[in-house]
Structure formats: C-alpha cells, structure tokens
C-alpha cells in the first residue's frame, strides 16, 4: 500500500532519529501510533511493540482550527499557551550515507580523540574548565546533518536520581563551577549572592564559578514539588552531540546574573542530557527538537477556566516559554535573564504569590486545628486524670470504711464471744471449798481498786485462778443466759496477768496446782495488771454499768 508524502516524511524522520534499517517494522510501528513520530520513538526506545492506535485521526481542517486546551492528566504540563509546535522539516538525504562515513571518520579522528581525552583528564584533576569536544558532533556537521537533530543513539537506562547526579557532576567537571548550596557549605562567612562575589567568580577569581542548585531526582518529582510549593521551574536539556552544548554550559549556566535571578526567585532547576532515558522522555513531553533547550514552567490559570457562575479553577502547571537554539542568541544568558525579569516573573509572580498565600492560609488553618486538637486532648487528659484521682479517692475511702466496719464487727463479735465464754466459764468453775475443807485464801485487787477474796482448793490449777478472776469482769450476773458449751472456734486470751504486790512477782499462767506454787500455797495478796491497751476500757465500762 502506498503512503502519502507526509507519511513518507514521518518515516524518513523516524529513520534519521533512530538509525533503524528495518523499514517494514518501522512503518508498521508508525501505522499503529497513527504516524505520530514522537510516540513511535518513545515506543521504540521503551521496547513496547504493542502500542494502541490513537482514538481518532485529526482531519486537515481541524489542524487549521484554533487550538483549544486539551484535558490534562495529573501533573501533565499544559503546553497550549505556546501554540502549535513548529513542524519539523524534511531531513537531508545525507543521513543515508551517514553510517558509512561515520566509521571512516572515526578511524581518522582516533588520535585526536585520545589526545583530547588525556588533556581533559589532566584539566579535571586540576579542576580547570575544559571544553568537551565530541567527534560525533564533528561527524554530524561534516556530512551536512543539522546539529539540532535528536541523538540517534538509544537513551541510557538508569535511575533518574543517579542520572541527574551524574549530569551535575559532569557539568561541574566541565565548567569548574559548583552549585550555590555546595559553595555556601564550603565557604563560611562569605555572601555568595553578593554582586562582588559573583563578579569575581565570573572573572575566574577564586576556586570557580557558581551553578544553580539543580534538582537531584526525576522530572516528575520536580514537577510535583513545583506544584505543591508554588515555585517556578526551569528545565534545561542538553545533548553532547551538539556543538553549542559546551559553550552553553560554560557561558550560560555559570552566568552570575542568571544564577542570581534563579536563586533569588527560588526556581526549581532541573536538567539533564537527552542521552539519559529520563531527559529523553522529558524532551518528548516538552517537544524539544533543538538543543540546548530551556523551558520555564509554573502554575498558571488555564485559558477558558473562568466561568460566569463562579471564580476560576485552580491554576495548573503550564509551559510558559521555550528557548532552544544557539547560546549566543536564543538561549544566551542575557536573553534568558531579560526574559525572566521582564516577562516571566511579572507574569507568574502574582499567581504564585496568591497560591502561596492560600497554601500558607491552609497550613495556618491546619496548624490551628492541630493546636485545638492538642488543647482538647490535653484538657480531656487532665479531666480524665482528675476523674481517675477522684474515683481512686472514693475507692480508698470506701475501702477504709469497709475495713473499719469489718474491724468493728470483729471487735463486737470478739466481745460477744468473750462475754459468752465468761458466762460459760463462771457456770463451769468449781464451787469454793467448804469450811471443813483445806483451802487457800487469795485476795485479788481489781484494776478499779475493788478487792475480791477467793478460796481455792490446793488441787486447783493456776489457770482456774485466772478464770475465777476473769469472770469478775462480766457485766451480767444472770446465769440463766449462760451457754452450756464454750463458743465454737473461740480461743480465749486473758487480757491481764496476776502478780504479787511486793516484792512484785508475776504468776505465770500454767496448769500447775496452786499447792505446788511456793508463793501461793500459803495464800496471799495478788494484783490484777492489765496488759498494754487491753481490757482497761471495757473494765471501766463494766464498772460504770
């Protein structure tokens, strides 16, 4: 099937960029993507041969209609503000002969390449700027190919952060400059943004010149940060196979005025070489066809977003300007600096200021809500601790009251059991001996001063003497209520001791008979001595009753 002239042009352009020799597979790939060269290149380098065709093929009349903003995916950059991209011209036929002459020229230029590599190594050890010569660029120019064409080699795979770090390190080696942040860390007490410092670095005085702080990471992460923090973004793409790359790095990226304006206005600067996969994908997204390439991206209201019924929708990331070409004109430091100060900043500063104020207001509201939550939780914690202390105090009081009631019950029970034991003991004590029986007369003085005279048989024990004295503490005299048995589970303890008055000698409680105790076998006078704190109050209460 024959193809149209535009499709033939697309096929030639695809061959020139990818240096592919398989015409049939390339044609099939272009047919699957609707003859979209950019999508075909991306699918070729990604190794994806199953690309879905576009939904509809634009008609020639639609290409002449005014461009309307296309719907954006999250973090997709709107480039509708730039208008349609300039069409790519037909590539010269010298690309067909390029692979043959490339090998011949590589053999001829090999000694020059080795010499330049040695000089570059020496200059880098001395940290001196050295221009990077690329024989591939020379071959492009020699055989008539445009130096602004895309690199023909597939992009190098790898981690975006590693690729960015490698590109920054190579840039520092080539220019002898360091980033503003690294310079500030290595030079304490020096104002690196002052005019004098930047002019001296521009003249080559000191250790070197300054570079902007490049973002170390992927292009998508830089976009997310620019959107989240409402910062302008500068994208720089280079290609080592172009003659203008070395001059662009030395004269533009290290320009003190450009570095100052990017640093002072808090630009997120992301850069890379299109030989790396991340930078190559970025060049496809931004439709970069000529290198060096500089694009400025920032939040901007989308055209047609304001409605009659309400305010405009939130701003989205848009490509505000593109600059691609020679560093002596389109991408020169003066051109970029004037564009930033005179066009870009006046255009985006009010929008970014408004967005930052909104972000600041949201953060303040969130902080206020967080403070209120913390205050509420703190008050709730204090109230809970207060309630817990009050409950603990109430439990302690309840436990003390319960313990007091238990002790009172035990005391009452013990008194009742002691009273019952005394009634039982008085009922079971042996009667005093008759006048005809031999007896031992003992006089006992009670704690209240009352004297009791008791007569005991010599065969009665000392314990019977104690029991006879103990029953005298009874508050009741009725024997009718006396139990017939001793209280169950009760062990009686005597709360007093008996002793002679002078010389004092305590009569120990025992089962010995009174007749066997020398001090008692002839009778005597004894004193009731209450044990410490036991029975004295009860005795007095009994006496009062």
PDB file of C-alpha atoms in Angstrom, residues 287-499:
ATOM      1  CA  UNK A 287       8.502  18.526  22.242  1.00  0.00           C
ATOM      2  CA  UNK A 288      12.128  19.621  22.367  1.00  0.00           C
ATOM      3  CA  UNK A 289      13.699  19.275  18.914  1.00  0.00           C
ATOM      4  CA  UNK A 290      16.632  21.676  19.161  1.00  0.00           C
ATOM      5  CA  UNK A 291      19.351  21.765  21.795  1.00  0.00           C
ATOM      6  CA  UNK A 292      20.296  23.416  24.069  1.00  0.00           C
ATOM      7  CA  UNK A 293      16.707  23.645  25.250  1.00  0.00           C
ATOM      8  CA  UNK A 294      15.343  25.763  28.110  1.00  0.00           C
ATOM      9  CA  UNK A 295      11.708  25.786  29.215  1.00  0.00           C
ATOM     10  CA  UNK A 296      10.004  27.668  32.023  1.00  0.00           C
ATOM     11  CA  UNK A 297       7.070  26.016  33.799  1.00  0.00           C
ATOM     12  CA  UNK A 298       4.841  27.449  36.504  1.00  0.00           C
ATOM     13  CA  UNK A 299       1.310  27.435  37.820  1.00  0.00           C
ATOM     14  CA  UNK A 300      -0.971  29.459  35.584  1.00  0.00           C
ATOM     15  CA  UNK A 301      -4.734  29.724  35.127  1.00  0.00           C
ATOM     16  CA  UNK A 302      -5.859  27.685  32.167  1.00  0.00           C
ATOM     17  CA  UNK A 303      -7.405  29.607  29.342  1.00  0.00           C
ATOM     18  CA  UNK A 304     -11.201  29.492  29.453  1.00  0.00           C
ATOM     19  CA  UNK A 305     -11.224  28.262  33.070  1.00  0.00           C
ATOM     20  CA  UNK A 306     -13.201  31.236  34.414  1.00  0.00           C
ATOM     21  CA  UNK A 307     -16.946  30.752  34.381  1.00  0.00           C
ATOM     22  CA  UNK A 308     -19.774  33.234  34.720  1.00  0.00           C
ATOM     23  CA  UNK A 309     -21.155  31.484  37.795  1.00  0.00           C
ATOM     24  CA  UNK A 310     -18.011  31.376  39.893  1.00  0.00           C
ATOM     25  CA  UNK A 311     -14.301  32.029  40.193  1.00  0.00           C
ATOM     26  CA  UNK A 312     -11.645  30.458  38.042  1.00  0.00           C
ATOM     27  CA  UNK A 313     -10.497  26.899  38.636  1.00  0.00           C
ATOM     28  CA  UNK A 314      -7.211  26.244  40.462  1.00  0.00           C
ATOM     29  CA  UNK A 315      -4.141  27.033  38.353  1.00  0.00           C
ATOM     30  CA  UNK A 316      -2.237  24.182  36.760  1.00  0.00           C
ATOM     31  CA  UNK A 317       1.324  23.719  35.596  1.00  0.00           C
ATOM     32  CA  UNK A 318       1.847  25.223  32.160  1.00  0.00           C
ATOM     33  CA  UNK A 319       4.828  25.650  29.854  1.00  0.00           C
ATOM     34  CA  UNK A 320       5.118  29.421  29.757  1.00  0.00           C
ATOM     35  CA  UNK A 321       8.025  29.696  27.318  1.00  0.00           C
ATOM     36  CA  UNK A 322      10.515  27.636  25.332  1.00  0.00           C
ATOM     37  CA  UNK A 323      14.003  28.668  24.270  1.00  0.00           C
ATOM     38  CA  UNK A 324      16.015  26.402  22.015  1.00  0.00           C
ATOM     39  CA  UNK A 325      18.967  27.088  19.827  1.00  0.00           C
ATOM     40  CA  UNK A 326      22.332  28.815  19.907  1.00  0.00           C
ATOM     41  CA  UNK A 327      23.674  30.058  23.264  1.00  0.00           C
ATOM     42  CA  UNK A 328      24.793  33.228  21.513  1.00  0.00           C
ATOM     43  CA  UNK A 329      21.254  34.297  20.673  1.00  0.00           C
ATOM     44  CA  UNK A 330      18.105  32.424  21.700  1.00  0.00           C
ATOM     45  CA  UNK A 331      19.485  30.688  24.792  1.00  0.00           C
ATOM     46  CA  UNK A 332      22.106  33.228  25.769  1.00  0.00           C
ATOM     47  CA  UNK A 333      22.399  34.245  29.419  1.00  0.00           C
ATOM     48  CA  UNK A 334      21.338  37.807  28.648  1.00  0.00           C
ATOM     49  CA  UNK A 335      18.255  36.672  26.729  1.00  0.00           C
ATOM     50  CA  UNK A 336      17.182  34.273  29.451  1.00  0.00           C
ATOM     51  CA  UNK A 337      17.859  36.798  32.206  1.00  0.00           C
ATOM     52  CA  UNK A 338      15.876  39.533  30.451  1.00  0.00           C
ATOM     53  CA  UNK A 339      13.039  37.107  29.737  1.00  0.00           C
ATOM     54  CA  UNK A 340      12.864  36.046  33.389  1.00  0.00           C
ATOM     55  CA  UNK A 341      12.994  39.562  34.847  1.00  0.00           C
ATOM     56  CA  UNK A 342      10.915  41.401  32.258  1.00  0.00           C
ATOM     57  CA  UNK A 343       8.375  38.816  31.115  1.00  0.00           C
ATOM     58  CA  UNK A 344       8.218  35.652  33.190  1.00  0.00           C
ATOM     59  CA  UNK A 345       8.331  36.984  36.745  1.00  0.00           C
ATOM     60  CA  UNK A 346       5.796  39.821  36.211  1.00  0.00           C
ATOM     61  CA  UNK A 347       3.505  37.234  34.659  1.00  0.00           C
ATOM     62  CA  UNK A 348       3.697  34.468  37.281  1.00  0.00           C
ATOM     63  CA  UNK A 349       4.599  36.305  40.497  1.00  0.00           C
ATOM     64  CA  UNK A 350       1.032  37.473  41.313  1.00  0.00           C
ATOM     65  CA  UNK A 351      -0.340  33.990  40.664  1.00  0.00           C
ATOM     66  CA  UNK A 352       2.377  32.231  42.667  1.00  0.00           C
ATOM     67  CA  UNK A 353       2.015  34.769  45.482  1.00  0.00           C
ATOM     68  CA  UNK A 354      -1.708  34.135  45.625  1.00  0.00           C
ATOM     69  CA  UNK A 355      -1.198  30.357  45.611  1.00  0.00           C
ATOM     70  CA  UNK A 356       1.482  30.600  48.295  1.00  0.00           C
ATOM     71  CA  UNK A 357      -0.819  32.730  50.426  1.00  0.00           C
ATOM     72  CA  UNK A 358      -3.534  30.124  50.005  1.00  0.00           C
ATOM     73  CA  UNK A 359      -1.072  27.373  50.930  1.00  0.00           C
ATOM     74  CA  UNK A 360       0.094  29.418  53.916  1.00  0.00           C
ATOM     75  CA  UNK A 361      -3.515  30.018  54.968  1.00  0.00           C
ATOM     76  CA  UNK A 362      -4.293  26.311  54.690  1.00  0.00           C
ATOM     77  CA  UNK A 363      -1.221  25.465  56.737  1.00  0.00           C
ATOM     78  CA  UNK A 364      -2.193  28.028  59.370  1.00  0.00           C
ATOM     79  CA  UNK A 365      -5.714  26.625  59.476  1.00  0.00           C
ATOM     80  CA  UNK A 366      -4.340  23.111  59.752  1.00  0.00           C
ATOM     81  CA  UNK A 367      -1.933  24.225  62.481  1.00  0.00           C
ATOM     82  CA  UNK A 368      -4.784  25.981  64.303  1.00  0.00           C
ATOM     83  CA  UNK A 369      -6.928  22.869  64.046  1.00  0.00           C
ATOM     84  CA  UNK A 370      -3.974  20.781  65.229  1.00  0.00           C
ATOM     85  CA  UNK A 371      -3.429  23.139  68.190  1.00  0.00           C
ATOM     86  CA  UNK A 372      -7.111  22.965  69.051  1.00  0.00           C
ATOM     87  CA  UNK A 373      -6.994  19.190  68.833  1.00  0.00           C
ATOM     88  CA  UNK A 374      -3.926  19.113  71.064  1.00  0.00           C
ATOM     89  CA  UNK A 375      -5.572  21.510  73.565  1.00  0.00           C
ATOM     90  CA  UNK A 376      -8.753  19.436  73.526  1.00  0.00           C
ATOM     91  CA  UNK A 377      -6.806  16.219  74.060  1.00  0.00           C
ATOM     92  CA  UNK A 378      -4.784  17.857  76.849  1.00  0.00           C
ATOM     93  CA  UNK A 379      -7.953  19.095  78.561  1.00  0.00           C
ATOM     94  CA  UNK A 380      -9.519  15.676  78.094  1.00  0.00           C
ATOM     95  CA  UNK A 381      -6.417  14.061  79.600  1.00  0.00           C
ATOM     96  CA  UNK A 382      -6.484  16.409  82.610  1.00  0.00           C
ATOM     97  CA  UNK A 383     -10.194  15.798  83.137  1.00  0.00           C
ATOM     98  CA  UNK A 384      -9.675  12.069  82.843  1.00  0.00           C
ATOM     99  CA  UNK A 385      -6.794  12.149  85.344  1.00  0.00           C
ATOM    100  CA  UNK A 386      -8.876  14.310  87.691  1.00  0.00           C
ATOM    101  CA  UNK A 387     -11.784  11.893  87.421  1.00  0.00           C
ATOM    102  CA  UNK A 388      -9.465   8.935  87.965  1.00  0.00           C
ATOM    103  CA  UNK A 389      -7.979  10.588  91.058  1.00  0.00           C
ATOM    104  CA  UNK A 390     -11.455  11.338  92.397  1.00  0.00           C
ATOM    105  CA  UNK A 391     -12.568   7.789  91.731  1.00  0.00           C
ATOM    106  CA  UNK A 392      -9.409   6.437  93.356  1.00  0.00           C
ATOM    107  CA  UNK A 393     -10.034   8.638  96.392  1.00  0.00           C
ATOM    108  CA  UNK A 394     -13.623   7.450  96.614  1.00  0.00           C
ATOM    109  CA  UNK A 395     -12.498   3.835  96.313  1.00  0.00           C
ATOM    110  CA  UNK A 396      -9.897   4.412  99.031  1.00  0.00           C
ATOM    111  CA  UNK A 397     -12.494   5.938 101.352  1.00  0.00           C
ATOM    112  CA  UNK A 398     -14.896   3.102 100.644  1.00  0.00           C
ATOM    113  CA  UNK A 399     -12.192   0.549 101.349  1.00  0.00           C
ATOM    114  CA  UNK A 400     -11.248   2.318 104.588  1.00  0.00           C
ATOM    115  CA  UNK A 401     -14.873   2.475 105.678  1.00  0.00           C
ATOM    116  CA  UNK A 402     -15.333  -1.179 104.799  1.00  0.00           C
ATOM    117  CA  UNK A 403     -12.197  -2.058 106.765  1.00  0.00           C
ATOM    118  CA  UNK A 404     -13.419  -0.049 109.739  1.00  0.00           C
ATOM    119  CA  UNK A 405     -16.800  -1.754 109.599  1.00  0.00           C
ATOM    120  CA  UNK A 406     -15.084  -5.144 109.379  1.00  0.00           C
ATOM    121  CA  UNK A 407     -12.866  -4.376 112.369  1.00  0.00           C
ATOM    122  CA  UNK A 408     -15.883  -3.098 114.290  1.00  0.00           C
ATOM    123  CA  UNK A 409     -17.808  -6.240 113.504  1.00  0.00           C
ATOM    124  CA  UNK A 410     -14.828  -8.369 114.527  1.00  0.00           C
ATOM    125  CA  UNK A 411     -14.474  -6.363 117.711  1.00  0.00           C
ATOM    126  CA  UNK A 412     -18.154  -6.700 118.560  1.00  0.00           C
ATOM    127  CA  UNK A 413     -18.065 -10.379 117.686  1.00  0.00           C
ATOM    128  CA  UNK A 414     -14.980 -10.865 119.820  1.00  0.00           C
ATOM    129  CA  UNK A 415     -16.558  -9.031 122.766  1.00  0.00           C
ATOM    130  CA  UNK A 416     -19.708 -11.071 122.451  1.00  0.00           C
ATOM    131  CA  UNK A 417     -17.733 -14.313 122.241  1.00  0.00           C
ATOM    132  CA  UNK A 418     -15.595 -13.312 125.230  1.00  0.00           C
ATOM    133  CA  UNK A 419     -18.718 -12.420 127.164  1.00  0.00           C
ATOM    134  CA  UNK A 420     -20.282 -15.777 126.278  1.00  0.00           C
ATOM    135  CA  UNK A 421     -17.094 -17.610 127.252  1.00  0.00           C
ATOM    136  CA  UNK A 422     -17.002 -15.856 130.616  1.00  0.00           C
ATOM    137  CA  UNK A 423     -20.651 -16.788 131.280  1.00  0.00           C
ATOM    138  CA  UNK A 424     -19.888 -20.375 130.336  1.00  0.00           C
ATOM    139  CA  UNK A 425     -16.708 -20.414 132.424  1.00  0.00           C
ATOM    140  CA  UNK A 426     -18.427 -18.959 135.512  1.00  0.00           C
ATOM    141  CA  UNK A 427     -21.041 -21.674 135.202  1.00  0.00           C
ATOM    142  CA  UNK A 428     -18.437 -24.443 134.945  1.00  0.00           C
ATOM    143  CA  UNK A 429     -15.995 -23.211 137.605  1.00  0.00           C
ATOM    144  CA  UNK A 430     -15.775 -25.468 140.692  1.00  0.00           C
ATOM    145  CA  UNK A 431     -17.505 -24.152 143.784  1.00  0.00           C
ATOM    146  CA  UNK A 432     -15.434 -22.751 146.638  1.00  0.00           C
ATOM    147  CA  UNK A 433     -14.360 -25.294 149.273  1.00  0.00           C
ATOM    148  CA  UNK A 434     -16.435 -25.643 152.401  1.00  0.00           C
ATOM    149  CA  UNK A 435     -15.215 -24.564 155.812  1.00  0.00           C
ATOM    150  CA  UNK A 436     -14.222 -28.103 156.662  1.00  0.00           C
ATOM    151  CA  UNK A 437     -12.073 -28.461 153.548  1.00  0.00           C
ATOM    152  CA  UNK A 438      -8.499 -27.329 153.313  1.00  0.00           C
ATOM    153  CA  UNK A 439      -8.367 -24.156 151.263  1.00  0.00           C
ATOM    154  CA  UNK A 440      -6.002 -21.485 150.047  1.00  0.00           C
ATOM    155  CA  UNK A 441      -7.247 -17.937 150.624  1.00  0.00           C
ATOM    156  CA  UNK A 442      -6.234 -15.417 147.962  1.00  0.00           C
ATOM    157  CA  UNK A 443      -7.164 -11.715 147.924  1.00  0.00           C
ATOM    158  CA  UNK A 444      -7.226 -10.097 144.483  1.00  0.00           C
ATOM    159  CA  UNK A 445      -7.228  -6.332 143.901  1.00  0.00           C
ATOM    160  CA  UNK A 446      -9.035  -5.424 140.668  1.00  0.00           C
ATOM    161  CA  UNK A 447      -7.937  -2.551 138.359  1.00  0.00           C
ATOM    162  CA  UNK A 448     -10.754  -0.364 139.709  1.00  0.00           C
ATOM    163  CA  UNK A 449      -9.489  -0.842 143.288  1.00  0.00           C
ATOM    164  CA  UNK A 450     -12.094  -3.388 144.332  1.00  0.00           C
ATOM    165  CA  UNK A 451     -10.799  -6.296 146.413  1.00  0.00           C
ATOM    166  CA  UNK A 452     -12.049  -9.813 145.870  1.00  0.00           C
ATOM    167  CA  UNK A 453     -11.478 -12.690 148.276  1.00  0.00           C
ATOM    168  CA  UNK A 454     -11.402 -16.143 146.761  1.00  0.00           C
ATOM    169  CA  UNK A 455     -10.868 -19.570 148.333  1.00  0.00           C
ATOM    170  CA  UNK A 456      -9.365 -22.364 146.272  1.00  0.00           C
ATOM    171  CA  UNK A 457      -8.518 -25.968 146.893  1.00  0.00           C
ATOM    172  CA  UNK A 458      -4.793 -26.769 146.693  1.00  0.00           C
ATOM    173  CA  UNK A 459      -5.530 -29.157 143.827  1.00  0.00           C
ATOM    174  CA  UNK A 460      -6.998 -26.442 141.624  1.00  0.00           C
ATOM    175  CA  UNK A 461      -4.696 -25.069 138.921  1.00  0.00           C
ATOM    176  CA  UNK A 462      -3.278 -21.632 138.299  1.00  0.00           C
ATOM    177  CA  UNK A 463      -5.484 -21.441 135.211  1.00  0.00           C
ATOM    178  CA  UNK A 464      -8.559 -21.893 137.455  1.00  0.00           C
ATOM    179  CA  UNK A 465      -7.309 -18.889 139.461  1.00  0.00           C
ATOM    180  CA  UNK A 466      -7.042 -16.804 136.278  1.00  0.00           C
ATOM    181  CA  UNK A 467     -10.508 -17.939 135.137  1.00  0.00           C
ATOM    182  CA  UNK A 468     -12.047 -17.045 138.526  1.00  0.00           C
ATOM    183  CA  UNK A 469     -10.585 -13.549 138.265  1.00  0.00           C
ATOM    184  CA  UNK A 470     -11.563 -13.149 134.597  1.00  0.00           C
ATOM    185  CA  UNK A 471     -15.257 -13.916 135.164  1.00  0.00           C
ATOM    186  CA  UNK A 472     -15.324 -10.991 137.589  1.00  0.00           C
ATOM    187  CA  UNK A 473     -15.200  -8.687 134.513  1.00  0.00           C
ATOM    188  CA  UNK A 474     -18.689  -9.858 133.484  1.00  0.00           C
ATOM    189  CA  UNK A 475     -21.268  -7.131 133.047  1.00  0.00           C
ATOM    190  CA  UNK A 476     -24.158  -9.546 133.626  1.00  0.00           C
ATOM    191  CA  UNK A 477     -24.898 -11.718 136.631  1.00  0.00           C
ATOM    192  CA  UNK A 478     -27.652 -13.871 135.177  1.00  0.00           C
ATOM    193  CA  UNK A 479     -26.600 -17.466 134.871  1.00  0.00           C
ATOM    194  CA  UNK A 480     -29.797 -18.323 133.053  1.00  0.00           C
ATOM    195  CA  UNK A 481     -28.367 -16.978 129.792  1.00  0.00           C
ATOM    196  CA  UNK A 482     -25.075 -18.825 130.183  1.00  0.00           C
ATOM    197  CA  UNK A 483     -24.358 -21.212 127.286  1.00  0.00           C
ATOM    198  CA  UNK A 484     -23.896 -24.857 128.079  1.00  0.00           C
ATOM    199  CA  UNK A 485     -20.789 -25.138 125.911  1.00  0.00           C
ATOM    200  CA  UNK A 486     -17.897 -22.854 125.078  1.00  0.00           C
ATOM    201  CA  UNK A 487     -18.264 -20.720 121.920  1.00  0.00           C
ATOM    202  CA  UNK A 488     -17.253 -22.713 118.838  1.00  0.00           C
ATOM    203  CA  UNK A 489     -13.998 -21.611 117.230  1.00  0.00           C
ATOM    204  CA  UNK A 490     -13.174 -19.158 120.015  1.00  0.00           C
ATOM    205  CA  UNK A 491      -9.835 -19.258 121.810  1.00  0.00           C
ATOM    206  CA  UNK A 492      -9.879 -17.191 124.950  1.00  0.00           C
ATOM    207  CA  UNK A 493      -6.942 -14.939 125.753  1.00  0.00           C
ATOM    208  CA  UNK A 494      -6.528 -13.411 129.176  1.00  0.00           C
ATOM    209  CA  UNK A 495      -6.063  -9.668 128.986  1.00  0.00           C
ATOM    210  CA  UNK A 496      -4.364  -9.392 132.345  1.00  0.00           C
ATOM    211  CA  UNK A 497      -1.728 -11.013 134.474  1.00  0.00           C
ATOM    212  CA  UNK A 498      -1.569 -11.706 138.228  1.00  0.00           C
ATOM    213  CA  UNK A 499       1.386 -10.646 140.324  1.00  0.00           C
TER     214      UNK A 499
END
